[in-house]
GROMACS .gro file of N, CA and C in nm:
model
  459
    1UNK      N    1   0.084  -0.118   0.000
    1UNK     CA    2   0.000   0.000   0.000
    1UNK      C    3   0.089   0.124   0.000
    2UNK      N    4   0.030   0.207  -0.067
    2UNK     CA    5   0.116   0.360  -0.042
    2UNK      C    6   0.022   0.460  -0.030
    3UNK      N    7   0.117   0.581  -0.012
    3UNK     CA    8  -0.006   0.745  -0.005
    3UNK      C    9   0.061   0.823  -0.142
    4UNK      N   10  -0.061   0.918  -0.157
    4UNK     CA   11  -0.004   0.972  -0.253
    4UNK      C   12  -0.055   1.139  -0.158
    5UNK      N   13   0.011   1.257  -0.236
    5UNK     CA   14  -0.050   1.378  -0.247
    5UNK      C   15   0.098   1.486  -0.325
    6UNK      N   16   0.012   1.570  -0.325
    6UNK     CA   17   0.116   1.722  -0.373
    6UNK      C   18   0.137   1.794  -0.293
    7UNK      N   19   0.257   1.878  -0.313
    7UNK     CA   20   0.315   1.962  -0.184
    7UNK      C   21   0.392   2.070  -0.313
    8UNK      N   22   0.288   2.184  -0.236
    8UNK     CA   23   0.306   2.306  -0.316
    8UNK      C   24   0.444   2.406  -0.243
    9UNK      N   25   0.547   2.462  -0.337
    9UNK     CA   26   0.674   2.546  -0.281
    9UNK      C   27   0.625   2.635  -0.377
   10UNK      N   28   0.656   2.764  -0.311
   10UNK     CA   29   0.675   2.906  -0.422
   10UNK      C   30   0.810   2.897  -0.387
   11UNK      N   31   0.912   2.949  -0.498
   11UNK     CA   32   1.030   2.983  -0.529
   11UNK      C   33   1.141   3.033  -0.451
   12UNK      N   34   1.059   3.085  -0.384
   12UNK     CA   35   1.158   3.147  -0.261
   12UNK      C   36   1.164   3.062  -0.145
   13UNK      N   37   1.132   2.935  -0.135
   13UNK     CA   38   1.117   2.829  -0.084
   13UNK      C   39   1.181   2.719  -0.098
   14UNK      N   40   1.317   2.729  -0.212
   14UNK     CA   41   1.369   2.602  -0.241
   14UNK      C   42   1.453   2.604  -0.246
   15UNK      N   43   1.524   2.525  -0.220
   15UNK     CA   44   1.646   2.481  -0.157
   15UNK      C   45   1.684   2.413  -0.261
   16UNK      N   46   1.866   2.489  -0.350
   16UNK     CA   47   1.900   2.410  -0.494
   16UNK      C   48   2.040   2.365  -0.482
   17UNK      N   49   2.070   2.278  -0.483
   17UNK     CA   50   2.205   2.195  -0.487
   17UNK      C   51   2.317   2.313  -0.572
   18UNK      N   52   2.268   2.396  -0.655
   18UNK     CA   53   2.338   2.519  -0.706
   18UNK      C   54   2.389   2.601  -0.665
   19UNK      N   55   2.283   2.677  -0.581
   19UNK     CA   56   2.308   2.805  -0.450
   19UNK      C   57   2.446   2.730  -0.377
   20UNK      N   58   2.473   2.848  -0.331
   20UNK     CA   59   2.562   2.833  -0.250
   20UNK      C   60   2.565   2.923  -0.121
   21UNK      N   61   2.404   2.897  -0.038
   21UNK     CA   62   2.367   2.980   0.045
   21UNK      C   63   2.462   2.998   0.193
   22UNK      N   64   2.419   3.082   0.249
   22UNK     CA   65   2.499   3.095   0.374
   22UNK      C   66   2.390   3.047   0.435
   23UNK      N   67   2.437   2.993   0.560
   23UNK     CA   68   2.404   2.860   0.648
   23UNK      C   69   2.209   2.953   0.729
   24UNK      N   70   2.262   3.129   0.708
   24UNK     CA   71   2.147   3.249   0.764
   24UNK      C   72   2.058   3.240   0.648
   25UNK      N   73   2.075   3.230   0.547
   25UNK     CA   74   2.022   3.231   0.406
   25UNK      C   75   1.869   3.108   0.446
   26UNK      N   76   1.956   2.964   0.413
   26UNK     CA   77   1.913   2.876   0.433
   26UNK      C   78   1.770   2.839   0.508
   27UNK      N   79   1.861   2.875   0.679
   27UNK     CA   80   1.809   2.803   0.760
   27UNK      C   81   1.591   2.879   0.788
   28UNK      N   82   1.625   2.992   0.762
   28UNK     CA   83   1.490   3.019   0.752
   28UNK      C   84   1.404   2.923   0.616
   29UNK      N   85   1.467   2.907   0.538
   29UNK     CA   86   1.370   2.809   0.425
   29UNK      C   87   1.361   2.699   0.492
   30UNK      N   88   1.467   2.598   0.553
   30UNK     CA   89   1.446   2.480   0.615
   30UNK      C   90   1.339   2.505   0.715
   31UNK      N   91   1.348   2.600   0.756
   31UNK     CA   92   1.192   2.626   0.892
   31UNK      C   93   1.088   2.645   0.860
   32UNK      N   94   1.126   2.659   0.689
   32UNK     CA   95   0.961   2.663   0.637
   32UNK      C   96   0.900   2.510   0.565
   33UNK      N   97   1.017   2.478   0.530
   33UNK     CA   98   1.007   2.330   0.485
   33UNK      C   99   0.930   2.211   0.556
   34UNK      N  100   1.016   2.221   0.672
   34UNK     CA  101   1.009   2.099   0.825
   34UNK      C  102   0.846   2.099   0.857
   35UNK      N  103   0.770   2.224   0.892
   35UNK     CA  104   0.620   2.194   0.958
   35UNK      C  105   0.585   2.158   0.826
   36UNK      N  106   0.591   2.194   0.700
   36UNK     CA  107   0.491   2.162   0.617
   36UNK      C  108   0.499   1.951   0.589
   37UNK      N  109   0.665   1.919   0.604
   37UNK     CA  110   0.644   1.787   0.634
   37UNK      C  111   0.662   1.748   0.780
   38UNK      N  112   0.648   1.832   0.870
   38UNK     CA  113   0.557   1.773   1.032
   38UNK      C  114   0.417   1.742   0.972
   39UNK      N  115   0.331   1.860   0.972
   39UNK     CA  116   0.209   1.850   0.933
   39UNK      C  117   0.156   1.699   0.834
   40UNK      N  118   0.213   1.720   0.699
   40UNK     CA  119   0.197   1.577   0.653
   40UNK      C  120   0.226   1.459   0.753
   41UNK      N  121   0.297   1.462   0.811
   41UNK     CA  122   0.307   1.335   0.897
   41UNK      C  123   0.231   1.289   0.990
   42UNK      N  124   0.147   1.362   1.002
   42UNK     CA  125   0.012   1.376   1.122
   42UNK      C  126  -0.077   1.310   1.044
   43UNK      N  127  -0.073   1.315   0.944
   43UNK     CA  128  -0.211   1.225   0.808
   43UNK      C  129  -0.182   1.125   0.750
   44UNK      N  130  -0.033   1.057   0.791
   44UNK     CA  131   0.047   0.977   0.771
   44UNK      C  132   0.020   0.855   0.891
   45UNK      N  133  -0.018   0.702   0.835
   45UNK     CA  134   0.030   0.611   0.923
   45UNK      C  135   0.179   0.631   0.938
   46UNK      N  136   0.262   0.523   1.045
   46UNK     CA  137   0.355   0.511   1.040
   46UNK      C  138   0.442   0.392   0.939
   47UNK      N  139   0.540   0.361   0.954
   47UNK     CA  140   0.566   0.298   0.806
   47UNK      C  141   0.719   0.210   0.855
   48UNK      N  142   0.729   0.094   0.797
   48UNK     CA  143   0.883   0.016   0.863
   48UNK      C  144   0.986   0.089   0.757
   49UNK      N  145   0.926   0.071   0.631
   49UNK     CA  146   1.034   0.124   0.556
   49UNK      C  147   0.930   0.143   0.407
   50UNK      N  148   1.013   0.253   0.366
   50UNK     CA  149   0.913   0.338   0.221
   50UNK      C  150   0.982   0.368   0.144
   51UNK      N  151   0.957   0.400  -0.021
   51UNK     CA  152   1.054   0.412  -0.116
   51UNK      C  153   0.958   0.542  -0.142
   52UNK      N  154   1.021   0.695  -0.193
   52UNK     CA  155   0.988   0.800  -0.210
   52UNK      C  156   0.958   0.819  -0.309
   53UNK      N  157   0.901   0.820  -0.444
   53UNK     CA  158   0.901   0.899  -0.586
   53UNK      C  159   0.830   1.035  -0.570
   54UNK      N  160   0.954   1.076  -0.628
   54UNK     CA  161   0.843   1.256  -0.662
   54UNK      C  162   0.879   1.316  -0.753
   55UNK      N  163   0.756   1.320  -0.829
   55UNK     CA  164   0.746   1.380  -0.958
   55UNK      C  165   0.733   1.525  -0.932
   56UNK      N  166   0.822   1.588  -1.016
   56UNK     CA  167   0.815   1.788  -1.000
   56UNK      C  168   0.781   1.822  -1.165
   57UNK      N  169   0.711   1.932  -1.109
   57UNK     CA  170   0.622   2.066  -1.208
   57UNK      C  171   0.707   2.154  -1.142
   58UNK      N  172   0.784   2.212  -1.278
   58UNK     CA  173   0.842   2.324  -1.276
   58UNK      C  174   0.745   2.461  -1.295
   59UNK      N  175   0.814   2.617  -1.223
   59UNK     CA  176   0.708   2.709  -1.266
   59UNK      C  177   0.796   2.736  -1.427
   60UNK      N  178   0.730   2.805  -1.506
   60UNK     CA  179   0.747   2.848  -1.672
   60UNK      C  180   0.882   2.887  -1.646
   61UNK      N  181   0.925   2.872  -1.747
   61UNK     CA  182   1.066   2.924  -1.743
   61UNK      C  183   1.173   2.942  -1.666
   62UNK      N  184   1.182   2.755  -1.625
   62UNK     CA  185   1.288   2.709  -1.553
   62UNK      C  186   1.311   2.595  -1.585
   63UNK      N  187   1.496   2.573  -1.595
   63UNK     CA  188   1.484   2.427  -1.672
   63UNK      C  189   1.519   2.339  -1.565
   64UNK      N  190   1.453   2.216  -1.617
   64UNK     CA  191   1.405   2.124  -1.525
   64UNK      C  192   1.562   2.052  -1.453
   65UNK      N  193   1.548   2.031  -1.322
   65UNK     CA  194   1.699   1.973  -1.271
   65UNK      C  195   1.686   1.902  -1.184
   66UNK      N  196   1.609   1.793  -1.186
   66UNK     CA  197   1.576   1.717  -1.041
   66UNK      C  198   1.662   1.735  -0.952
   67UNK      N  199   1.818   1.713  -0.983
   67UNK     CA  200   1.862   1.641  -0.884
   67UNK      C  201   1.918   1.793  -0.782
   68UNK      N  202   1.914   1.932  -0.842
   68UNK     CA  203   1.947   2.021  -0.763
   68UNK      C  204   1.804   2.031  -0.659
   69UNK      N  205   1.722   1.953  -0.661
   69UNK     CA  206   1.605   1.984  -0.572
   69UNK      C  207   1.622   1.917  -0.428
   70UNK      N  208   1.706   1.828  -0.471
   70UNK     CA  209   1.739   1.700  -0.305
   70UNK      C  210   1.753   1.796  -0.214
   71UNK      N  211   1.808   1.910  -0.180
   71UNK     CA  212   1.780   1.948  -0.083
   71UNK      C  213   1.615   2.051   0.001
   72UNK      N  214   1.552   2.060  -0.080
   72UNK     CA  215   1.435   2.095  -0.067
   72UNK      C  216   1.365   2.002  -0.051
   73UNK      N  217   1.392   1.879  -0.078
   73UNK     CA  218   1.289   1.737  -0.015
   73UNK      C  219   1.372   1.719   0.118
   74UNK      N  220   1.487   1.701   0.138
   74UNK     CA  221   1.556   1.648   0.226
   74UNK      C  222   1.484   1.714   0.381
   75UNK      N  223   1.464   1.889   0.364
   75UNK     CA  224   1.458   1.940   0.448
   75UNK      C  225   1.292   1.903   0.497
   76UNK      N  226   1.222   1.879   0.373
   76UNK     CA  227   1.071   1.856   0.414
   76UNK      C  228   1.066   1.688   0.510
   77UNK      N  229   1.099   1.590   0.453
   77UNK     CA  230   1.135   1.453   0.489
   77UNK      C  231   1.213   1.485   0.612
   78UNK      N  232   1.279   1.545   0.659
   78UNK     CA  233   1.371   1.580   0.811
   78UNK      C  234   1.223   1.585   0.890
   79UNK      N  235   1.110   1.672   0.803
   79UNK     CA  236   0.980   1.727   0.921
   79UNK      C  237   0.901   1.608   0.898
   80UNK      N  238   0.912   1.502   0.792
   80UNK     CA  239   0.811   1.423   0.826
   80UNK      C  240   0.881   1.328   0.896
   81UNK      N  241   1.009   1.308   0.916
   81UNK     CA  242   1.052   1.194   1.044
   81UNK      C  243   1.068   1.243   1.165
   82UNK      N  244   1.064   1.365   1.173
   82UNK     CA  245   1.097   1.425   1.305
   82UNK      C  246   1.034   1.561   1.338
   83UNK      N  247   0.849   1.552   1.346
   83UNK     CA  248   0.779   1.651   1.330
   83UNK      C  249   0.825   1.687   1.433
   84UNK      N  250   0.863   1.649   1.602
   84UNK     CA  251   0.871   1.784   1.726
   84UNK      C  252   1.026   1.865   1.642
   85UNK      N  253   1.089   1.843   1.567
   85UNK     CA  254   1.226   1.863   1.588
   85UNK      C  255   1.352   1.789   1.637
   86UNK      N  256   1.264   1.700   1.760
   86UNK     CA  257   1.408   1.607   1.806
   86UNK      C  258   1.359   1.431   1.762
   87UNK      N  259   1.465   1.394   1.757
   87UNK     CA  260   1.467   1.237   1.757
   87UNK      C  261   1.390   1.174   1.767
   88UNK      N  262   1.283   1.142   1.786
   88UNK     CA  263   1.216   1.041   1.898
   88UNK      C  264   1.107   0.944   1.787
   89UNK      N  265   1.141   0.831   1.821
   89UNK     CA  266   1.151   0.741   1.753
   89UNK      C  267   0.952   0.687   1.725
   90UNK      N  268   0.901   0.723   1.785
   90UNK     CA  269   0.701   0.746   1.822
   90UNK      C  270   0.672   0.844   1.744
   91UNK      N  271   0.774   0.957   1.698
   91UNK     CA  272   0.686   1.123   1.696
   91UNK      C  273   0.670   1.123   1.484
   92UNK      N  274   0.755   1.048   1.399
   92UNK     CA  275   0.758   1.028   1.303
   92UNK      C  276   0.665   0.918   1.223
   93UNK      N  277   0.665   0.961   1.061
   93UNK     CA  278   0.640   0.837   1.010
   93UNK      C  279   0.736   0.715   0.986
   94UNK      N  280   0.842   0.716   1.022
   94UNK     CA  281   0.977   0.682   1.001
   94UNK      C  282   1.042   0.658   1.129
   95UNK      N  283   1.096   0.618   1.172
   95UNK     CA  284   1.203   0.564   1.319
   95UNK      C  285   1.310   0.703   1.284
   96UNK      N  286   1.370   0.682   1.127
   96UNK     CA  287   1.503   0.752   1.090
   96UNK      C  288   1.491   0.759   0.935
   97UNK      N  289   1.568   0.878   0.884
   97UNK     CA  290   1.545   0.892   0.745
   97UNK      C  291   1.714   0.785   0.653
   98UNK      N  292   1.744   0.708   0.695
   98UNK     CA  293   1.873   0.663   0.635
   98UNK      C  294   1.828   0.541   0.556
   99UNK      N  295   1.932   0.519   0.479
   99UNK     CA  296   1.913   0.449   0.360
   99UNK      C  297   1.849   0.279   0.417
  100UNK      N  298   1.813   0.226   0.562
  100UNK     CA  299   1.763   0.106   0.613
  100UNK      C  300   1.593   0.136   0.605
  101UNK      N  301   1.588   0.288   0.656
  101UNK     CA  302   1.457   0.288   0.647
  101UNK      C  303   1.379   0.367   0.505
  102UNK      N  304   1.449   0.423   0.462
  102UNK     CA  305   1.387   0.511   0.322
  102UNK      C  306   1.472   0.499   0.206
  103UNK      N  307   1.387   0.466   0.115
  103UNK     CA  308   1.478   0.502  -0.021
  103UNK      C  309   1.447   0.649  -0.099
  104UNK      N  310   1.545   0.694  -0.125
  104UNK     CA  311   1.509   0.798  -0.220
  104UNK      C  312   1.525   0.925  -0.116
  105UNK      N  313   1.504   1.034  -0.174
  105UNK     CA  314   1.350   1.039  -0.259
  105UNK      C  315   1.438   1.067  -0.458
  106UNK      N  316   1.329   1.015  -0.522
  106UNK     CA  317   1.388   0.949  -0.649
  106UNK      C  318   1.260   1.071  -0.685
  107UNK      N  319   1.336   1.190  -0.764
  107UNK     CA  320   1.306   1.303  -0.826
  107UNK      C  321   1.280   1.252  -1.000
  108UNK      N  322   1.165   1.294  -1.079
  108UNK     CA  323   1.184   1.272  -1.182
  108UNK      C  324   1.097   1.393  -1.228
  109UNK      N  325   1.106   1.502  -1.319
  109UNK     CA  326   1.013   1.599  -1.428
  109UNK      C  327   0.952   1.494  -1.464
  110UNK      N  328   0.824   1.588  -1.428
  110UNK     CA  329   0.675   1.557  -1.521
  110UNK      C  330   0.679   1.607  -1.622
  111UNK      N  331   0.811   1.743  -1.676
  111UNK     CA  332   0.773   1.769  -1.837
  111UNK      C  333   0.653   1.838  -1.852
  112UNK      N  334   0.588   1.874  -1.706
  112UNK     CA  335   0.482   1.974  -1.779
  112UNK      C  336   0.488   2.119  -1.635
  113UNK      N  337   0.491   2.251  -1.750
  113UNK     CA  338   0.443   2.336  -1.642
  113UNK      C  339   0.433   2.311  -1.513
  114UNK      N  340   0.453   2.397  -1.395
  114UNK     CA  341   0.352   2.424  -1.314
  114UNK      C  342   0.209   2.509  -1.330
  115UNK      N  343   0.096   2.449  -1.308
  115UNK     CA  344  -0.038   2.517  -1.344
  115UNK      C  345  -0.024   2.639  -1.274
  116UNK      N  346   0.074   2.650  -1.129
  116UNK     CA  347   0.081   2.823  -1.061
  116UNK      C  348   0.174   2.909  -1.103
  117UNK      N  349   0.185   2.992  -1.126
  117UNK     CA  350   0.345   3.056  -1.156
  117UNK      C  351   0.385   3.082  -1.021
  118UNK      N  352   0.530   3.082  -1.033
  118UNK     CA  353   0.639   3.083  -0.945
  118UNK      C  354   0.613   2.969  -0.834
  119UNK      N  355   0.561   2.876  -0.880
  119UNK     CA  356   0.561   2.764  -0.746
  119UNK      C  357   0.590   2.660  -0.802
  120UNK      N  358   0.643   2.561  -0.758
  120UNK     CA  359   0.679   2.402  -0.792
  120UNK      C  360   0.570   2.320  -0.744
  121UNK      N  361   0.500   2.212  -0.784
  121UNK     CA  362   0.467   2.131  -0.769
  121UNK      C  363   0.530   2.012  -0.782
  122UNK      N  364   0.544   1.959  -0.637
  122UNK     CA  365   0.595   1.800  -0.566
  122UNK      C  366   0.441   1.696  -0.608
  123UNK      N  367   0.436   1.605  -0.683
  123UNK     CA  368   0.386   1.525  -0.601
  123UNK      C  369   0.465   1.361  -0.597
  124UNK      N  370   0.423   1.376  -0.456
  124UNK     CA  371   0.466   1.270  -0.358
  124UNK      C  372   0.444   1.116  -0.356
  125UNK      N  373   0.473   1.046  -0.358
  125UNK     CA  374   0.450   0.880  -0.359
  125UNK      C  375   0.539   0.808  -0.292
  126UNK      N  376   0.449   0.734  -0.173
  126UNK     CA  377   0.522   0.666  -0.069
  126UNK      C  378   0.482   0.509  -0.108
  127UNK      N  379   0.574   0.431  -0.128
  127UNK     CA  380   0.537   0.322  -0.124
  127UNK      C  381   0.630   0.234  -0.004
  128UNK      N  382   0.517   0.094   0.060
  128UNK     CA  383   0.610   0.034   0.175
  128UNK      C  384   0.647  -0.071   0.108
  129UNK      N  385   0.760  -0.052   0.172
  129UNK     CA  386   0.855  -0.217   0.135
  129UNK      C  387   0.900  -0.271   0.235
  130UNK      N  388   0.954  -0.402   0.204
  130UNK     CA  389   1.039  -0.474   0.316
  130UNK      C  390   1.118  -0.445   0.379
  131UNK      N  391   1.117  -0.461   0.544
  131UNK     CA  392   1.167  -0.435   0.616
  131UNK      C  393   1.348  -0.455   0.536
  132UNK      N  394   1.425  -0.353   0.600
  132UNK     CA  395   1.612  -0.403   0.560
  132UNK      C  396   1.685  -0.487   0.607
  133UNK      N  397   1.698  -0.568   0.541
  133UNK     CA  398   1.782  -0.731   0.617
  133UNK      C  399   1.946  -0.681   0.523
  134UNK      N  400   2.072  -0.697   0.598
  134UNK     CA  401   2.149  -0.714   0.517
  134UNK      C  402   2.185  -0.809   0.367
  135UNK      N  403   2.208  -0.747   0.283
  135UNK     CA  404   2.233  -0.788   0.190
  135UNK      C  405   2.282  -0.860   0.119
  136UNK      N  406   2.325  -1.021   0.049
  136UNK     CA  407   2.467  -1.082   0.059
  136UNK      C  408   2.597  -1.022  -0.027
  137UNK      N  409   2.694  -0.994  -0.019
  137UNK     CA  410   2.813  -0.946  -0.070
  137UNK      C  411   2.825  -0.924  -0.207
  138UNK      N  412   2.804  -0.842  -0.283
  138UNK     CA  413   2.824  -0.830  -0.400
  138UNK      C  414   2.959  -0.866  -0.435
  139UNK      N  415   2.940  -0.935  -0.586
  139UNK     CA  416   3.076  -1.002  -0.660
  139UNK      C  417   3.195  -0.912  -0.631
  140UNK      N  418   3.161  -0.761  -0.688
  140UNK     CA  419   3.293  -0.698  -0.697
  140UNK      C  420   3.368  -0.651  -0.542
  141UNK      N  421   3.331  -0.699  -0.474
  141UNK     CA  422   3.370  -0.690  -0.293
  141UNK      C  423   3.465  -0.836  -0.246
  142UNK      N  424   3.413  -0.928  -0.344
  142UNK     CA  425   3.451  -1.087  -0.299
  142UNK      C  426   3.596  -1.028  -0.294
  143UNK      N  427   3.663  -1.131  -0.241
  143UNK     CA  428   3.800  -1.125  -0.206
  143UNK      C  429   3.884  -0.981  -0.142
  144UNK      N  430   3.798  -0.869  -0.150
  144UNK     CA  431   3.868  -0.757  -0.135
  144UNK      C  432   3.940  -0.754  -0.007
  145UNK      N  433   4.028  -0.663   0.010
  145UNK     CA  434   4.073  -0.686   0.117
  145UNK      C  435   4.076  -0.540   0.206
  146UNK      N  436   4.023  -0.556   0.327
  146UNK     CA  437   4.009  -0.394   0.369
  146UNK      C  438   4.106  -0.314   0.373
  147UNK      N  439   4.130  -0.187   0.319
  147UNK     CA  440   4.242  -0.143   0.320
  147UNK      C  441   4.310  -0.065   0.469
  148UNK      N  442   4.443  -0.095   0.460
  148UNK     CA  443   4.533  -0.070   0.595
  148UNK      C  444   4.547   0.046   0.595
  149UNK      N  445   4.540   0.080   0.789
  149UNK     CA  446   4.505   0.201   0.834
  149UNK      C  447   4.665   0.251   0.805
  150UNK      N  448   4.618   0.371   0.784
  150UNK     CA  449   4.796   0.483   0.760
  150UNK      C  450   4.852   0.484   0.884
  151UNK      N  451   4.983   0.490   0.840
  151UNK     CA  452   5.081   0.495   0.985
  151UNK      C  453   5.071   0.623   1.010
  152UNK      N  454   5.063   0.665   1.142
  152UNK     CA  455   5.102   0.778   1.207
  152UNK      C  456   5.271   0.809   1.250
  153UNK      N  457   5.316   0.880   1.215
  153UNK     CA  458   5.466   0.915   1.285
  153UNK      C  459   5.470   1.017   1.337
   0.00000   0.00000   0.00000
C-alpha cells in the first residue's frame, strides 16, 4: 500500500544543490520546509520502511533539474521523520530517514508546467517495502581486502 498527495513550494522556498547559500540564508527556508512535512506526517500512518518517488512541475521558465532539488525534499522529509524537531523514535512516520529505512526520494520531471506561476509542484508517492535485512556481498567486494590504516609518525 502507499499514499499519494502534492506539496506546493513558491520559489523562494527552495532549496538548490546550485546556490551556495549561507548557512542564515538557508536556515529560515528549512523552517519553512520541516512543519509543512511535520504536518503531513500527522495524516500519515507510520511505516517500517518506504521508497519515495516525486514527480516535479516546474514554474514556466525554468529548466528542469531534479537532482538540484534533493535538498528541498531532504529538508521537508527531516519534518516528516521528526515533526517535534528532536529524535524520537514514536513522533515520526519513520524511526530515521537513512538508507535502512527510506529510499530515495527518487526526483523525476513531469515535463509539464507548473499550473501556478512561481511555485513548484511535488507530487509525492510513498510506497512500503520490506523491512532491511542485510544484503549478501556483492561479486565486486569478494575477495577484497580492507584497506590498511595509515601509519602515524
Amino acid at each position: 500500500m502507499g499514499e499519494e498527495w502534492d506539496l506546493w513550494v513558491h520559489t523562494t522556498n527552495i532549496l538548490n544543490s546550485n546556490d551556495r547559500m549561507h548557512h542564515h540564508v538557508s536556515t529560515p527556508i528549512k523552517r519553512t520546509l520541516k512543519p509543512l512535512g511535520a504536518a503531513r506526517a500527522r495524516q500519515l500512518p507510520r511505516f517500517g520502511r518506504v521508497r519515495m518517488d516525486v514527480e516535479v512541475s516546474y514554474p514556466v521558465r525554468s529548466a528542469p533539474d531534479c537532482a538540484n532539488l534533493v535538498p528541498t525534499m531532504k529538508a521537508y522529509i527531516d519534518g516528516m521523520v521528526s515533526p517535534n524537531g528532536r529524535r524520537k523514535k514514536a513522533d515520526g512516520i519513520l524511526p530515521d530517514d537513512s538508507d535502512k529505512f527510506l529510499l530515495g526520494p527518487f526526483l523525476t520531471p513531469s515535463y509539464w508546467p507548473s499550473p501556478r506561476p512561481d511555485w513548484y509542484l511535488f507530487h509525492i508517492r510513498l510506497t512500503e517495502i520490506e523491512t532491511w535485512a542485510m544484503p549478501p556481498r556483492p561479486a565486486y567486494l569478494l575477495g577484497v581486502e580492507p584497506p590498511t590504516p595509515l601509519l602515524k609518525y
